[in-house]
Amino acid sequence: MEKDEILSRAKKYIAEEKDERFRKEVEELIAKDDIKELEDRFYQTLEFGTGGLRGIMGGGTNRMNTLEINLATQGLANYVLKAFPKEAAAGTLSAVVAYDSRKNSDVFAQATALIFAANGIKAYLFTGLRPTPELSFAIRELKAQTGVVVTASHNPPQYNGYKAYWDNGAQVIEPHDVGIIDEVNAVKEVKTISKEEALKSGKLVLIDKEIDEKFWAMCKAQLFRPELIKEKASSVKIVYTPLHGTGAMHVEKVLGDLGLKVITVPQQREPDGAFPTVEKPNPEEAPALKLSVELGEKEKADCVMATDPDADRFGTAFPGKDGKFVLVSGNQMGALLCEYVLLSRKELGKMPSNPAAIRSIVTSPFCDYICKKYGVKMHECLTGFKWIAAVEDDFEKDKSENYVFGLEESYGYKVEKEVMDKDGVSAAAMCAEMTLYWASKGKSILEHLDDMWKEYGFFEDRAISQNFPGSAGKETMAGIMAKLRKDGLKTLGGKKVLEIRDIQESVSYNPAKADAKTKINLPKSNVLQFILEGGTIVSARPSGTEPKIKFYINARTEVTSGLDEAKKLSGECCDAITKEIKAVLEKA
């Protein structure tokens, strides 16, 4: 990008940004003639990806700041007014706004609520930070047309984000996301009013315990064996960390009401957007659980639980026979919860007709085998829980199937229908009950996981990701996907590629017979999947919210010569594939 164009965009931003902090950042960069940094801040405008808006906080169109929040909200308000003309005419439109513990989240949330109010849309604003699943629950409970949660989920502390939701309680998808962006790009004026005026007019309503109490009750209502919990709860000790986020209030309350002993990691209990004890507040990564695992071992706990800052992701660790805790992956916990939900429904006569589960395409097919055993149909969808919600929404509309469970490999699970997003709070409650159930059968969770592998096959799952920051990085990622798409892959890790699924082109084909293609019934997305002989799956996907490309390996081995041998074979397969993928990335 030419220097003149960069400076032109920067000066336009300065003229429009009302927040002095962000405006000053750009003014100082211009004064220092820091064109490299200015280019990174202005080479593009943040757009809705798989999770809405998300980016590093700071001044610039490629940053999260008050101007971008204001433009996004005005565009969303304009779109809602057009999408619900009957309610708009009657003055009954409403929106719910929540926020997490990140820096500026409360500022961004209030700005969002006041813009809704100024546009005649009643804004329900939580009085304090609340988790993402409660935002989804509140939209449905209050029958709102839209909602926003200000969060960057598990990203590092310099990030923040803005997730937009629709009237079904799920994140927006096509055509709404595209329509909102069109409205954002067309915004000429942002309407807002003062908080005092909004409260006085009734267009701003502050909410808290009236939603909290219903949310807690809903989480507890999902459980299958309250009598088992009542009988055995005192014998279970759980160490929990909210990772400086929103989860403590809800997880402590729900598990405490069940009579479970919860020990919250003291250094990580209080909300703090700087996340001082972790590099990333991400329960998917072992360093984030270091303090909780240490406390779990010290307390001889039965389980370690963690939620990310907006409490939609849920991570766990369980003690092995030596007392040392073992981290359980997202795919493994998903399989454990899936099986527990299905066996409980079957044992208790609560399995609905035409039961169905949903997983993302990059999630391990482990649950497919479980669902087959219990007569449950498994549906695939794109990556991102909004797509799981979209499939469930179709169930609700046409009454064809009944939802029983949803999961994605990135530590997202949904055991309930009342929330249309992943929910770490209800997952924590269900995990606690599951731990008690298997303990009552004389088994630990890790022992039962071994039993599951022996029955369904051993699954080893690995993820490889590489960052490609800046405008050049975006082009590099596009080049990698284009090369894979053009040249294909005949083998991976010494195994023949039997099928290539190109989700962007909506086709599936055998690379040996590339002309014979079968249509795939999924929304278009820049994802390639390679299905190898033996059932191993390798997926390539650029992130929709971060400047990185991800590869997912799901390697399955039948347990015919013992579990140790199956683990060895799957590990060797993953090692070989990982080596080849890293070679591709190094050449990029």
Coordinates of C-alpha atoms in Angstrom, one line a residue, residues 2 4 12 33 83 125 144 157 166 169-170 298 305 322 335 362 378 391-392 410 415 421 461-462 514 546:
E2 CA 1.3 3.4 -0.9
D4 CA -0.1 8.5 0.7
K12 CA -9.7 10.0 8.2
D33 CA 6.5 8.6 10.5
A83 CA -35.0 -7.2 9.2
L125 CA -27.3 -4.3 29.5
A144 CA -34.8 -10.1 21.9
P157 CA -4.7 -9.8 26.6
W166 CA -29.6 -13.2 16.3
G169 CA -29.6 -16.9 20.5
A170 CA -27.0 -18.0 18.1
K298 CA -1.7 -30.7 46.3
M305 CA -11.7 -27.7 35.6
D322 CA 0.3 -41.9 40.3
A335 CA -16.4 -38.0 23.5
V362 CA -12.4 -30.6 12.1
M378 CA -24.2 -37.4 13.7
V391 CA -28.0 -27.0 12.3
E392 CA -29.9 -27.3 15.6
S410 CA -11.6 -26.4 20.6
V415 CA -25.6 -30.2 26.5
D421 CA -23.6 -21.5 21.8
D461 CA -5.6 -35.8 17.5
R462 CA -3.0 -33.1 16.8
A514 CA -10.2 -35.9 -10.0
E546 CA -6.7 -14.7 13.8

